[in-house]
XYZ file of C-alpha atoms in Angstrom:
778
model
C 36.487 -60.927 28.659
C 37.206 -58.258 25.899
C 40.586 -57.450 27.326
C 41.702 -61.067 27.487
C 40.543 -61.504 23.878
C 42.914 -58.646 22.792
C 45.723 -60.195 24.798
C 45.180 -63.567 23.250
C 44.995 -62.133 19.697
C 48.240 -60.110 20.322
C 50.208 -63.222 21.140
C 48.858 -65.211 18.234
C 51.169 -65.604 15.364
C 48.341 -65.422 12.828
C 44.516 -64.532 12.957
C 41.959 -67.246 13.903
C 39.986 -66.599 10.701
C 41.295 -66.699 7.296
C 40.916 -63.996 4.503
C 37.794 -65.799 3.099
C 36.010 -65.912 6.432
C 36.763 -62.103 6.892
C 35.484 -61.334 3.419
C 32.369 -63.315 3.891
C 31.610 -61.692 7.335
C 32.208 -58.109 5.873
C 29.899 -58.824 2.908
C 27.092 -60.071 5.193
C 27.619 -57.191 7.546
C 27.507 -54.706 4.695
C 24.347 -56.238 3.357
C 22.626 -56.020 6.657
C 23.608 -52.421 7.000
C 22.219 -51.527 3.525
C 19.047 -53.570 4.160
C 18.508 -51.499 7.388
C 18.673 -48.255 5.553
C 16.299 -49.303 2.781
C 13.779 -50.696 5.279
C 14.013 -47.541 7.408
C 12.980 -45.313 4.377
C 10.218 -47.755 3.261
C 8.714 -47.836 6.904
C 8.811 -43.996 7.136
C 6.979 -43.618 3.892
C 4.392 -46.406 4.095
C 3.687 -45.868 7.839
C 3.373 -42.071 7.349
C 5.173 -40.910 10.466
C 4.188 -37.231 9.955
C 7.206 -36.245 8.076
C 5.012 -35.256 5.072
C 6.668 -37.903 2.818
C 3.504 -39.783 2.053
C 2.580 -38.844 -1.550
C 1.737 -41.006 -4.622
C 5.184 -40.834 -6.059
C 7.031 -41.591 -2.799
C 4.565 -44.369 -2.009
C 5.032 -45.961 -5.440
C 8.756 -45.671 -4.975
C 8.615 -47.216 -1.536
C 6.429 -50.026 -2.943
C 9.018 -50.815 -5.614
C 11.737 -50.834 -2.880
C 9.661 -53.202 -0.798
C 9.302 -55.594 -3.772
C 13.075 -55.371 -4.305
C 13.672 -56.384 -0.700
C 11.368 -59.297 -1.224
C 13.501 -60.362 -3.989
C 16.562 -59.994 -1.830
C 14.880 -62.211 0.854
C 14.130 -64.816 -1.567
C 17.734 -64.935 -2.548
C 18.664 -65.178 1.139
C 16.279 -68.011 1.537
C 18.018 -69.832 -1.347
C 21.350 -69.245 0.339
C 20.015 -70.560 3.636
C 18.829 -73.723 2.033
C 22.398 -74.339 0.875
C 23.946 -74.140 4.366
C 25.744 -77.324 5.545
C 23.969 -79.305 8.341
C 25.460 -78.835 11.902
C 27.007 -82.405 11.834
C 28.690 -83.627 8.664
C 28.503 -87.422 7.893
C 31.749 -89.353 8.714
C 31.834 -91.302 5.391
C 31.997 -88.085 3.400
C 35.456 -88.510 2.022
C 35.396 -86.319 -1.053
C 35.768 -83.138 1.011
C 33.520 -80.983 -1.058
C 30.712 -80.637 1.548
C 28.149 -82.463 -0.479
C 27.345 -79.324 -2.559
C 26.720 -77.253 0.486
C 27.507 -73.471 0.802
C 31.062 -72.701 1.527
C 32.658 -69.533 2.519
C 34.291 -69.355 -0.912
C 30.996 -69.696 -2.727
C 29.328 -67.347 -0.291
C 31.831 -64.668 -1.201
C 31.061 -65.394 -4.861
C 27.243 -65.275 -4.513
C 26.785 -62.213 -2.152
C 28.421 -59.423 -3.994
C 25.712 -59.115 -6.646
C 23.148 -58.984 -3.859
C 25.224 -56.352 -2.193
C 25.506 -54.182 -5.361
C 21.732 -54.482 -5.777
C 21.196 -53.339 -2.127
C 23.719 -50.572 -2.655
C 21.727 -49.167 -5.431
C 18.447 -49.342 -3.481
C 20.059 -47.637 -0.456
C 21.599 -44.947 -2.522
C 18.200 -44.160 -3.951
C 16.396 -44.278 -0.659
C 19.160 -42.155 1.023
C 19.138 -39.527 -1.782
C 15.240 -39.213 -1.657
C 14.722 -39.679 2.045
C 17.345 -37.240 3.324
C 15.679 -34.230 1.418
C 12.106 -35.348 1.780
C 11.489 -35.166 -2.079
C 8.184 -35.764 -3.754
C 6.690 -35.675 -7.186
C 8.890 -34.461 -10.016
C 11.842 -33.706 -7.859
C 11.770 -37.371 -6.603
C 11.923 -38.534 -10.160
C 14.595 -36.244 -11.012
C 16.636 -37.424 -8.069
C 16.192 -41.055 -9.075
C 17.019 -40.575 -12.648
C 20.328 -38.750 -11.986
C 21.596 -42.039 -10.537
C 21.021 -43.764 -13.941
C 23.668 -41.611 -15.464
C 26.164 -44.267 -14.874
C 28.419 -46.559 -17.114
C 27.273 -49.672 -15.237
C 24.460 -51.387 -17.355
C 23.019 -53.353 -14.329
C 22.863 -50.189 -12.235
C 21.332 -47.991 -14.975
C 18.700 -50.551 -15.833
C 17.685 -51.101 -12.193
C 17.461 -47.269 -11.717
C 15.289 -46.780 -14.726
C 13.049 -49.717 -13.848
C 12.594 -48.270 -10.382
C 11.813 -44.804 -11.864
C 9.292 -46.318 -14.145
C 7.278 -47.740 -11.326
C 7.777 -44.559 -9.115
C 6.521 -42.320 -11.988
C 3.165 -44.009 -12.569
C 1.208 -41.791 -10.028
C 2.922 -38.677 -11.445
C 2.066 -39.710 -15.084
C -1.530 -40.532 -13.946
C -1.885 -36.832 -12.793
C -0.299 -35.682 -16.029
C -2.739 -37.873 -18.125
C -5.788 -36.544 -16.314
C -4.543 -32.931 -16.671
C -3.879 -33.217 -20.330
C -6.988 -35.149 -21.283
C -9.678 -33.783 -18.874
C -8.048 -30.616 -17.463
C -8.373 -32.100 -14.033
C -5.823 -31.254 -11.388
C -5.826 -33.938 -8.782
C -2.699 -33.134 -6.932
C -3.449 -33.509 -3.156
C 0.179 -33.793 -2.073
C 1.736 -30.992 -4.312
C 3.649 -33.490 -6.650
C 2.737 -32.102 -9.991
C 4.393 -28.945 -11.574
C 1.042 -27.242 -12.105
C -0.510 -25.503 -9.117
C -4.029 -24.217 -8.765
C -4.190 -20.885 -6.835
C -6.870 -20.931 -4.179
C -9.483 -18.382 -4.392
C -8.817 -16.842 -1.053
C -5.085 -16.138 -2.273
C -6.444 -14.420 -5.326
C -8.969 -12.250 -3.404
C -6.265 -11.178 -0.961
C -3.643 -10.465 -3.636
C -5.798 -8.661 -6.038
C -8.688 -6.318 -5.148
C -9.543 -5.204 -8.824
C -12.892 -5.421 -10.227
C -12.440 -9.087 -11.486
C -11.768 -10.148 -7.812
C -13.869 -13.153 -6.791
C -15.148 -14.204 -10.359
C -13.312 -17.499 -10.678
C -15.141 -18.306 -14.008
C -13.936 -15.221 -15.823
C -11.576 -15.673 -18.730
C -9.003 -13.422 -17.104
C -8.776 -15.520 -13.933
C -8.996 -18.920 -15.831
C -6.060 -17.916 -18.102
C -3.868 -15.557 -16.156
C -4.349 -16.395 -12.484
C -5.906 -19.658 -11.701
C -3.066 -22.069 -12.802
C 0.632 -21.387 -12.334
C 3.849 -23.251 -13.309
C 6.045 -24.294 -10.232
C 9.491 -24.754 -12.054
C 10.946 -26.453 -8.986
C 8.670 -29.395 -9.462
C 9.451 -30.003 -13.233
C 11.425 -33.265 -13.326
C 14.734 -32.244 -14.585
C 17.599 -34.614 -13.720
C 20.497 -33.053 -15.535
C 19.526 -29.433 -16.281
C 18.566 -30.064 -19.853
C 20.397 -33.317 -20.471
C 19.370 -36.403 -22.187
C 17.665 -37.945 -19.215
C 15.133 -35.219 -18.423
C 11.696 -36.473 -18.206
C 10.553 -33.125 -19.692
C 12.022 -29.691 -20.364
C 10.786 -26.302 -18.965
C 9.355 -25.297 -22.380
C 7.565 -28.622 -22.601
C 6.202 -28.043 -19.138
C 4.862 -24.675 -20.185
C 3.106 -26.338 -23.154
C 1.588 -29.001 -20.723
C 0.386 -26.135 -18.618
C -1.288 -24.537 -21.596
C -3.018 -27.729 -22.624
C -4.844 -28.267 -19.237
C -5.537 -24.620 -18.876
C -7.017 -24.406 -22.290
C -9.360 -27.322 -21.588
C -10.623 -25.549 -18.588
C -10.997 -22.388 -20.520
C -13.114 -24.052 -23.159
C -15.289 -25.649 -20.522
C -15.837 -23.028 -18.005
C -15.323 -19.724 -20.064
C -16.453 -20.665 -23.473
C -19.258 -22.777 -21.973
C -18.705 -25.895 -23.849
C -18.542 -28.404 -21.039
C -19.041 -31.409 -23.355
C -15.856 -30.804 -25.310
C -13.064 -33.466 -25.241
C -9.572 -32.971 -26.341
C -9.628 -36.417 -28.122
C -13.258 -36.065 -29.455
C -12.219 -36.349 -33.078
C -8.839 -37.981 -32.833
C -7.728 -36.980 -36.425
C -4.492 -38.756 -37.020
C -4.741 -40.304 -33.554
C -1.650 -38.526 -32.182
C -3.360 -36.446 -29.484
C -2.969 -38.880 -26.815
C 0.031 -40.833 -27.974
C 2.081 -39.581 -25.243
C -0.400 -39.383 -22.492
C -1.787 -42.801 -22.971
C -5.160 -44.084 -21.879
C -6.604 -45.892 -18.721
C -5.657 -49.358 -19.977
C -2.277 -48.492 -21.420
C -0.929 -45.660 -19.142
C 2.039 -43.526 -20.141
C 5.050 -45.392 -18.949
C 8.626 -44.022 -18.635
C 10.202 -47.452 -18.842
C 8.837 -48.127 -22.287
C 9.809 -44.763 -23.676
C 13.337 -44.251 -22.106
C 15.356 -45.280 -25.197
C 16.706 -42.704 -27.519
C 14.454 -41.824 -30.333
C 15.765 -42.953 -33.795
C 17.676 -40.174 -35.548
C 17.521 -37.923 -32.588
C 19.342 -37.230 -29.351
C 15.974 -36.636 -27.556
C 14.489 -39.339 -25.361
C 11.470 -40.900 -26.748
C 9.603 -39.967 -23.547
C 10.184 -36.328 -24.321
C 9.644 -36.618 -28.136
C 6.403 -38.638 -27.675
C 5.060 -36.355 -25.018
C 6.062 -33.275 -27.085
C 4.262 -34.628 -30.135
C 1.193 -35.299 -28.103
C 1.201 -31.958 -26.369
C 1.731 -30.168 -29.742
C -1.281 -31.912 -31.314
C -3.420 -31.369 -28.273
C -2.493 -27.748 -27.892
C -3.119 -27.025 -31.623
C -6.629 -28.408 -31.326
C -7.299 -26.662 -28.095
C -6.205 -23.185 -29.323
C -7.973 -23.733 -32.777
C -11.139 -24.287 -30.808
C -10.561 -21.296 -28.435
C -9.726 -18.975 -31.243
C -12.749 -19.996 -33.415
C -15.048 -19.762 -30.402
C -13.712 -16.301 -29.510
C -14.161 -14.928 -33.032
C -17.521 -16.598 -34.026
C -19.425 -16.936 -30.746
C -17.925 -14.199 -28.623
C -17.258 -11.496 -31.247
C -13.699 -10.746 -30.310
C -13.015 -8.568 -33.358
C -16.167 -6.522 -32.775
C -15.210 -5.729 -29.199
C -11.681 -4.713 -30.235
C -13.077 -2.501 -33.015
C -15.538 -1.058 -30.679
C -12.837 -0.080 -28.266
C -10.927 1.661 -31.100
C -14.095 3.391 -32.272
C -15.342 4.659 -28.972
C -12.397 4.841 -26.474
C -9.923 5.862 -29.052
C -12.524 8.254 -30.573
C -12.362 6.739 -34.024
C -16.139 7.137 -34.749
C -15.890 10.730 -35.684
C -19.581 11.524 -36.037
C -20.246 9.944 -32.665
C -17.615 11.893 -30.972
C -18.685 15.175 -32.451
C -22.323 14.597 -31.484
C -21.081 13.525 -27.820
C -19.038 16.651 -27.487
C -21.922 18.785 -28.568
C -24.229 17.103 -26.108
C -21.703 17.426 -23.239
C -20.931 21.119 -24.022
C -24.825 21.881 -23.848
C -24.922 20.117 -20.402
C -21.701 21.584 -18.957
C -21.947 25.131 -20.240
C -21.606 27.539 -17.460
C -20.781 24.889 -14.824
C -17.993 25.268 -12.454
C -18.506 21.994 -10.581
C -19.713 18.417 -11.084
C -22.677 19.138 -8.614
C -25.886 18.361 -10.200
C -24.405 16.091 -12.837
C -25.449 12.358 -12.604
C -24.718 9.191 -14.390
C -28.233 9.022 -15.806
C -27.629 12.538 -17.413
C -24.431 11.378 -19.042
C -26.322 8.205 -20.069
C -29.005 10.385 -21.842
C -26.200 12.342 -23.657
C -24.536 9.099 -24.670
C -27.774 7.570 -26.010
C -28.534 10.720 -28.022
C -24.989 10.631 -29.490
C -25.581 6.921 -30.556
C -28.980 7.425 -32.022
C -28.060 10.518 -34.083
C -25.004 9.006 -35.753
C -23.866 5.897 -37.532
C -22.982 4.256 -34.210
C -26.568 3.120 -34.040
C -25.884 0.565 -36.772
C -23.409 -1.268 -34.483
C -24.479 -4.625 -33.075
C -26.327 -4.894 -29.838
C -23.553 -6.869 -28.241
C -21.365 -3.877 -28.732
C -23.743 -0.899 -27.860
C -24.952 -2.803 -24.557
C -21.338 -2.647 -23.141
C -20.900 1.168 -23.702
C -21.667 3.667 -20.963
C -20.636 7.004 -19.607
C -19.979 7.935 -15.969
C -18.251 10.510 -13.928
C -14.839 9.459 -12.880
C -13.659 9.523 -9.267
C -12.986 12.963 -7.918
C -14.988 16.024 -7.169
C -15.584 18.196 -4.199
C -16.883 15.487 -1.919
C -20.213 13.969 -1.113
C -21.843 17.337 -0.744
C -21.269 18.167 -4.470
C -21.979 14.552 -5.547
C -25.428 14.610 -4.104
C -26.327 18.283 -4.722
C -30.149 18.443 -5.071
C -30.587 21.852 -6.664
C -29.174 24.065 -9.261
C -25.354 23.759 -9.047
C -23.201 26.843 -8.285
C -22.033 28.744 -11.356
C -24.865 27.399 -13.544
C -26.112 30.809 -14.636
C -25.381 31.009 -18.437
C -23.692 34.240 -19.684
C -25.696 33.981 -22.908
C -28.900 34.700 -20.970
C -29.524 38.300 -20.074
C -32.304 39.554 -18.080
C -31.830 43.184 -19.071
C -30.962 44.335 -15.543
C -27.913 46.237 -16.877
C -25.375 44.442 -14.515
C -21.803 45.143 -15.345
C -19.678 42.833 -17.493
C -17.891 40.231 -15.486
C -14.047 40.607 -15.589
C -11.679 37.703 -16.260
C -10.478 36.188 -13.009
C -7.493 33.877 -13.783
C -7.276 32.506 -10.184
C -10.864 31.663 -9.924
C -10.523 29.784 -13.182
C -7.595 27.810 -11.832
C -9.671 26.718 -8.791
C -12.831 25.935 -10.592
C -13.801 22.298 -11.096
C -13.934 21.354 -14.614
C -16.778 18.823 -15.280
C -15.093 17.686 -18.612
C -12.127 16.321 -16.617
C -14.353 13.889 -14.908
C -16.245 12.438 -17.933
C -15.109 8.765 -18.731
C -16.523 6.462 -21.440
C -16.418 2.800 -20.308
C -16.661 -0.378 -22.282
C -17.460 -3.590 -20.338
C -15.510 -6.480 -21.502
C -17.399 -9.777 -21.286
C -15.931 -13.098 -20.332
C -14.070 -14.755 -21.959
C -12.713 -11.779 -23.987
C -11.341 -10.301 -20.715
C -8.624 -12.886 -21.076
C -7.287 -10.675 -23.877
C -8.523 -7.262 -22.920
C -7.519 -7.669 -19.129
C -7.533 -5.103 -16.399
C -3.904 -3.851 -17.356
C -5.083 -3.347 -21.070
C -8.201 -1.366 -19.888
C -6.057 0.909 -17.814
C -4.078 1.746 -21.038
C -7.334 2.252 -23.056
C -8.566 4.642 -20.237
C -5.325 6.551 -20.156
C -5.295 7.006 -23.875
C -8.943 7.927 -23.897
C -8.399 10.690 -21.403
C -5.565 12.173 -23.539
C -7.489 12.011 -26.771
C -10.717 13.341 -25.163
C -8.867 16.240 -23.691
C -7.354 16.957 -27.177
C -10.691 16.828 -28.812
C -12.229 19.020 -26.009
C -9.482 21.618 -26.661
C -10.146 21.552 -30.376
C -13.800 21.955 -29.924
C -13.360 24.926 -27.545
C -10.773 26.489 -29.978
C -13.199 26.101 -33.006
C -16.182 27.168 -30.830
C -14.249 30.321 -29.911
C -13.626 31.058 -33.560
C -17.307 31.019 -34.301
C -17.952 33.286 -31.252
C -15.177 35.634 -32.318
C -16.770 35.826 -35.770
C -20.218 36.720 -34.311
C -18.389 39.241 -31.943
C -16.598 40.937 -34.900
C -19.818 41.331 -36.808
C -21.579 42.719 -33.743
C -18.683 45.180 -33.221
C -18.987 46.206 -36.818
C -22.572 46.982 -36.519
C -21.974 48.773 -33.211
C -19.375 50.949 -34.927
C -21.606 51.738 -38.043
C -24.304 52.606 -35.569
C -22.151 55.317 -33.969
C -21.337 53.379 -30.721
C -17.655 54.281 -31.099
C -17.958 57.886 -32.023
C -16.864 59.306 -28.729
C -13.245 60.167 -28.348
C -12.667 57.901 -25.382
C -14.673 55.151 -26.899
C -12.784 55.365 -30.149
C -9.543 54.843 -28.373
C -10.922 51.872 -26.521
C -12.123 50.406 -29.796
C -8.726 50.546 -31.309
C -7.399 48.633 -28.383
C -10.098 46.158 -28.493
C -9.501 45.547 -32.161
C -5.818 44.827 -31.392
C -6.749 42.501 -28.666
C -9.135 40.533 -30.947
C -6.434 40.227 -33.536
C -3.836 39.032 -31.063
C -6.271 36.498 -29.793
C -6.967 35.310 -33.330
C -3.305 34.766 -34.116
C -2.697 32.860 -30.825
C -5.765 30.846 -31.381
C -4.573 29.943 -34.958
C -1.321 28.791 -33.538
C -2.983 26.547 -31.120
C -5.282 25.094 -33.696
C -2.405 24.373 -36.057
C -0.662 22.305 -33.276
C -3.839 20.700 -32.151
C -5.052 19.742 -35.629
C -1.635 18.306 -36.684
C -1.160 16.387 -33.467
C -4.671 14.993 -33.807
C -4.080 13.995 -37.424
C -0.901 12.331 -36.388
C -2.489 10.359 -33.660
C -5.616 9.279 -35.697
C -3.834 8.247 -38.883
C -0.288 7.519 -38.218
C -0.636 5.954 -34.731
C -4.327 4.569 -34.209
C -5.083 3.477 -37.838
C -1.670 1.862 -38.460
C -1.694 0.121 -35.075
C -5.091 -1.286 -35.985
C -3.873 -2.537 -39.182
C -0.957 -4.175 -37.532
C -3.049 -5.744 -34.851
C -5.512 -6.985 -37.611
C -2.532 -8.758 -39.283
C -1.187 -10.133 -35.999
C -4.653 -11.608 -35.045
C -4.965 -13.360 -38.548
C -1.467 -14.975 -38.035
C -2.064 -16.108 -34.374
C -2.144 -19.743 -33.582
C -2.646 -19.536 -29.815
C -4.568 -17.521 -27.244
C -1.192 -16.369 -26.013
C -0.244 -14.980 -29.454
C -3.625 -12.908 -29.434
C -2.937 -11.606 -26.013
C 0.758 -10.814 -26.924
C -0.482 -9.007 -30.149
C -3.076 -6.956 -28.288
C -0.480 -5.909 -25.577
C 2.026 -4.904 -28.205
C -0.793 -2.974 -30.019
C -1.404 -0.918 -26.897
C 2.231 -0.430 -25.784
C 3.007 0.887 -29.351
C 0.092 3.259 -29.168
C 1.193 4.638 -25.817
C 4.718 5.036 -26.958
C 3.824 6.664 -30.308
C 1.182 8.922 -28.703
C 4.106 10.463 -26.814
C 2.927 9.205 -23.391
C 5.537 8.138 -20.835
C 5.406 5.009 -18.724
C 2.432 4.704 -16.445
C 3.125 5.906 -12.932
C 6.209 7.766 -13.936
C 6.984 11.465 -13.120
C 6.218 13.260 -16.409
C 7.896 16.488 -15.215
C 11.133 14.942 -14.055
C 14.181 16.810 -15.476
C 17.507 15.218 -15.733
C 19.542 18.473 -15.384
C 19.802 22.177 -16.468
C 20.220 21.361 -20.138
C 17.845 18.382 -20.267
C 14.223 18.831 -21.158
C 11.096 17.640 -19.717
C 9.393 14.447 -20.923
C 7.163 14.628 -23.996
C 4.081 13.680 -21.975
C 4.703 16.619 -19.511
C 5.107 19.126 -22.484
C 1.961 17.796 -24.239
C -0.030 18.170 -20.929
C 1.411 21.638 -20.425
C 0.485 22.770 -23.964
C -3.008 21.342 -23.699
C -3.520 22.866 -20.356
C -2.437 26.354 -21.683
C -4.755 25.923 -24.722
C -7.631 24.925 -22.529
C -7.178 27.843 -20.275
C -6.977 30.147 -23.226
C -10.279 28.605 -24.525
C -11.986 29.250 -21.297
C -10.595 32.815 -21.481
C -12.053 33.337 -24.977
C -15.333 31.951 -24.045
C -15.683 34.154 -20.981
C -14.818 37.485 -22.804
C -16.715 36.607 -25.916
C -19.772 35.758 -24.019
C -19.497 38.911 -21.905
C -18.790 41.045 -24.945
C -21.771 39.677 -26.976
C -24.026 40.244 -23.973
C -22.822 43.814 -23.737
C -23.330 44.484 -27.352
C -26.922 42.962 -27.154
C -27.667 45.355 -24.313
C -26.360 48.326 -26.464
C -28.565 47.169 -29.411
C -31.614 46.987 -27.223
C -30.913 50.587 -26.002
C -30.592 51.903 -29.543
C -34.009 50.263 -30.478
C -35.525 51.800 -27.511
C -34.045 55.206 -28.614
C -35.346 54.648 -32.129
C -38.773 53.676 -30.914
C -39.083 56.836 -28.797
C -37.727 58.971 -31.648
C -40.441 57.475 -33.942
C -43.197 58.400 -31.410
C -41.810 62.009 -31.410
C -40.240 61.839 -27.853
C -36.663 62.612 -26.942
C -34.501 59.652 -27.958
C -32.087 59.944 -25.131
C -33.210 61.443 -21.747
C -30.101 60.435 -19.782
C -26.481 59.548 -20.214
C -26.562 55.889 -21.396
C -23.895 53.980 -19.474
C -24.068 51.090 -22.163
C -22.541 53.306 -24.719
C -18.962 51.963 -25.422
C -19.040 49.503 -22.490
C -17.741 46.599 -24.486
C -15.051 48.506 -26.039
C -13.771 49.624 -22.559
C -14.201 46.170 -21.357
C -12.008 44.666 -24.173
C -9.474 47.461 -23.776
C -8.593 46.386 -20.189
C -4.798 45.995 -19.784
C -5.168 42.823 -17.729
C -6.671 41.102 -20.800
C -3.701 42.080 -22.932
C -1.312 40.881 -20.402
C -3.023 37.505 -20.011
C -3.008 36.952 -23.788
C 0.718 37.852 -24.086
C 1.702 35.591 -21.159
C -0.386 32.666 -22.705
C 1.100 33.209 -26.093
C 4.767 33.234 -24.662
C 4.016 30.236 -22.535
C 2.537 28.259 -25.450
C 5.328 29.159 -27.845
C 7.921 28.344 -25.275
C 6.413 24.965 -24.459
C 5.935 24.032 -28.152
C 9.448 25.079 -28.906
C 10.723 22.872 -26.207
C 8.577 20.131 -27.370
C 10.045 20.356 -30.815
C 13.587 20.327 -29.671
C 12.863 17.301 -27.522
C 11.269 15.531 -30.505
C 14.297 16.476 -32.690
C 16.619 14.954 -30.133
C 14.460 11.817 -30.087
C 14.571 11.561 -33.853
C 18.306 12.031 -33.894
C 18.877 9.389 -31.248
C 16.697 6.966 -33.204
C 18.740 7.679 -36.395
C 22.033 7.305 -34.517
C 20.707 3.940 -33.213
C 19.751 2.737 -36.698
C 23.102 3.772 -38.163
C 24.934 1.961 -35.412
C 22.871 -1.243 -36.053
C 23.533 -0.957 -39.891
C 27.193 -0.524 -39.206
C 27.500 2.857 -40.929
C 29.430 5.798 -39.650
C 26.650 8.065 -40.801
C 22.958 7.534 -40.991
C 21.787 6.776 -44.644
C 18.285 8.007 -45.099
C 17.653 5.448 -47.793
C 18.299 2.584 -45.356
C 15.081 1.582 -43.721
C 14.760 1.840 -40.018
C 15.822 -1.380 -38.493
C 15.898 -0.628 -34.777
C 13.006 -1.032 -32.543
C 13.040 2.549 -31.797
C 13.057 3.502 -35.513
C 10.034 1.202 -36.118
C 8.301 2.860 -33.191
C 9.026 6.453 -34.104
C 9.008 6.201 -37.815
C 6.217 8.832 -38.113
C 7.826 11.206 -35.597
C 9.971 13.082 -38.114
C 6.872 13.823 -40.253
C 4.934 15.358 -37.288
C 8.111 17.324 -36.405
C 8.153 18.808 -39.890
C 4.338 19.517 -39.975
C 4.458 21.402 -36.724
C 7.382 23.710 -37.805
C 7.131 23.521 -41.601
C 8.100 27.197 -41.878
C 11.060 26.896 -39.475
C 9.582 29.636 -37.264
C 10.417 27.855 -34.060
C 13.961 27.066 -35.072
C 14.647 30.743 -35.855
C 13.153 31.772 -32.637
C 15.211 29.149 -30.796
C 18.361 30.500 -32.466
C 17.428 34.117 -31.680
C 16.874 33.288 -28.000
C 20.200 31.494 -27.819
C 22.035 34.415 -29.532
C 20.311 36.799 -27.190
C 21.290 34.706 -24.143
C 25.039 34.683 -25.329
C 24.950 38.434 -25.798
C 23.488 39.057 -22.449
C 26.126 36.700 -20.925
C 28.937 38.411 -22.654
C 27.663 41.836 -21.504
C 27.455 40.728 -18.003
C 31.086 39.207 -18.198
C 32.400 42.539 -19.583
C 30.726 44.617 -16.909
């Protein structure tokens, strides 16, 4: 029994087995244990027990382990053949066992086999315990080759070479054909399923899997966790993260060429050139093999597998991007589309914009709602603007993408489908002679009225594959800038139109005065007040026009034209599609920033404290809103006044006609006499003009102070970057902010060239200090 054996061994003076026998038994037991661990992993992979370990790389690794176990079994068979027979011959007197296996020779022959099994068991345990696959499996294997033992490192590299063949087969098909045959998620490139894209993004491109936007931006993604890195950038990496990104672009570029550019017969190795396109990815008869490329490259610390693959990837990428850029420019008119966006959405085509504004003004005049305005009406206005200007000479592939529509908003479906004359459509210019009184200015009703101009939007449809560059985010920026520029242009149009109407009104008032329409004492007093009101309106309008014209000149020449020149230069230097996308995004970002527009979605009216000012975008919006309301005010009172003066002129003609016939010229008191002067002398009109002037001057002064602080901050940043205590004006702006706002000081100077707003700010500050001192003293 076991207890008797223990007692027997305790009374023995020495063990039954010698040290050699114990060592031999220990070696054999360890080999059996290691063999069992390797066999367990191989069986779990090849039998596919549902653990998810069955993939191309893990099966190749298991197959190589199985071959190594076969070699181990062959060696055991050789040792078994050397075992001595059960009964030794009696005449064998030399005592060496006749060349049979002894314990001493067994102890000498088994350790190499044990070390071999140790390496295999170490690899199988490291991979199997974490259920690794693909690139992570290769990384785990290659980490074990970072060892000083030559035999161990060579065995690990040899195993990694066999295990990497399925992975490199996926890599080869991806780089040569753009095919991603990765059923078990082994490769570091993942194709996003269509259902995930549709659920994640409900934008207008949703569902179009052949568009340039989805093919380049959304369809394929890099999974960095699957990139085979074994030492975080060390010498034994199969590839680096940067190289993985280049590999992603190669396959993505092939798919872009075939499915977006429509060239399905194009091959990356169609005209091999110097023959280096596929040096690293091999071919079907000579596949890319890690084992043959695992030595250090001559004269470099980079592995030959990385350098060779990098050379192949660089050559293929250069050819792919050259084909993409040439096709986008020659066949898909990239530059024409970008220039059309600038000319139409950025209002760069001046004659077209003027004709469009005139057409919209004729359509919208007198309307207080979007009711009765349809897309086909806007389409007719747009077509007329194109036909009457130089825009008609643009190519068909540009004009066919341009359209006008009403943006979302309004008073609901009732207004949207109004089937009759819309409310407020009656024009003030038309007079039926019924003698109805002049309509007073109602500020509150104007605030609540719906302005059709605010719902007009120009759209430019971006065709595929150009939408890979002008994607939905870029179109949102284009739309935002268009709304700002169109509102600015509309305000300028209203102010200029009010100047024309004020000129006509002044001439009509002069004729009325010469005709004796202001001879009555009460009418003469009202005429003086009306003259003062018109002069005050004129000075306020000139102040607004000065601001609008200088701001528009700054935007058109300093921002848009300089931005376009920079974009054209960047496109000429671009070598990849990503370079073009990046240049276009930078172009839009700089325009948004230089146009004094804040970040999208931010609160433009946020204030940082009692002494801090609102954002530039908020102040611009406030100024434009004030100028727009003032333009509507002028349009209203000028139209009413001209209508009243026309009535008075008709009355005088009738009086003259009766006098010529010999009748009494006037039989009753004429209520039209002096009506316009009394209308213009209304105190509420004076009050509105004064409040508007103060509001505009205050907002403009705050805008100038905010711009001045922005310029001072840029100069301070530039001085700090140059290492100077003071900013030297001769030193060019080197900071990013200085480059972005290099035209801002000139705009600041033009807006306040006489220093009026600076003096007004100093006077207000002095007045506040004096009031505070008086309050403290009292």
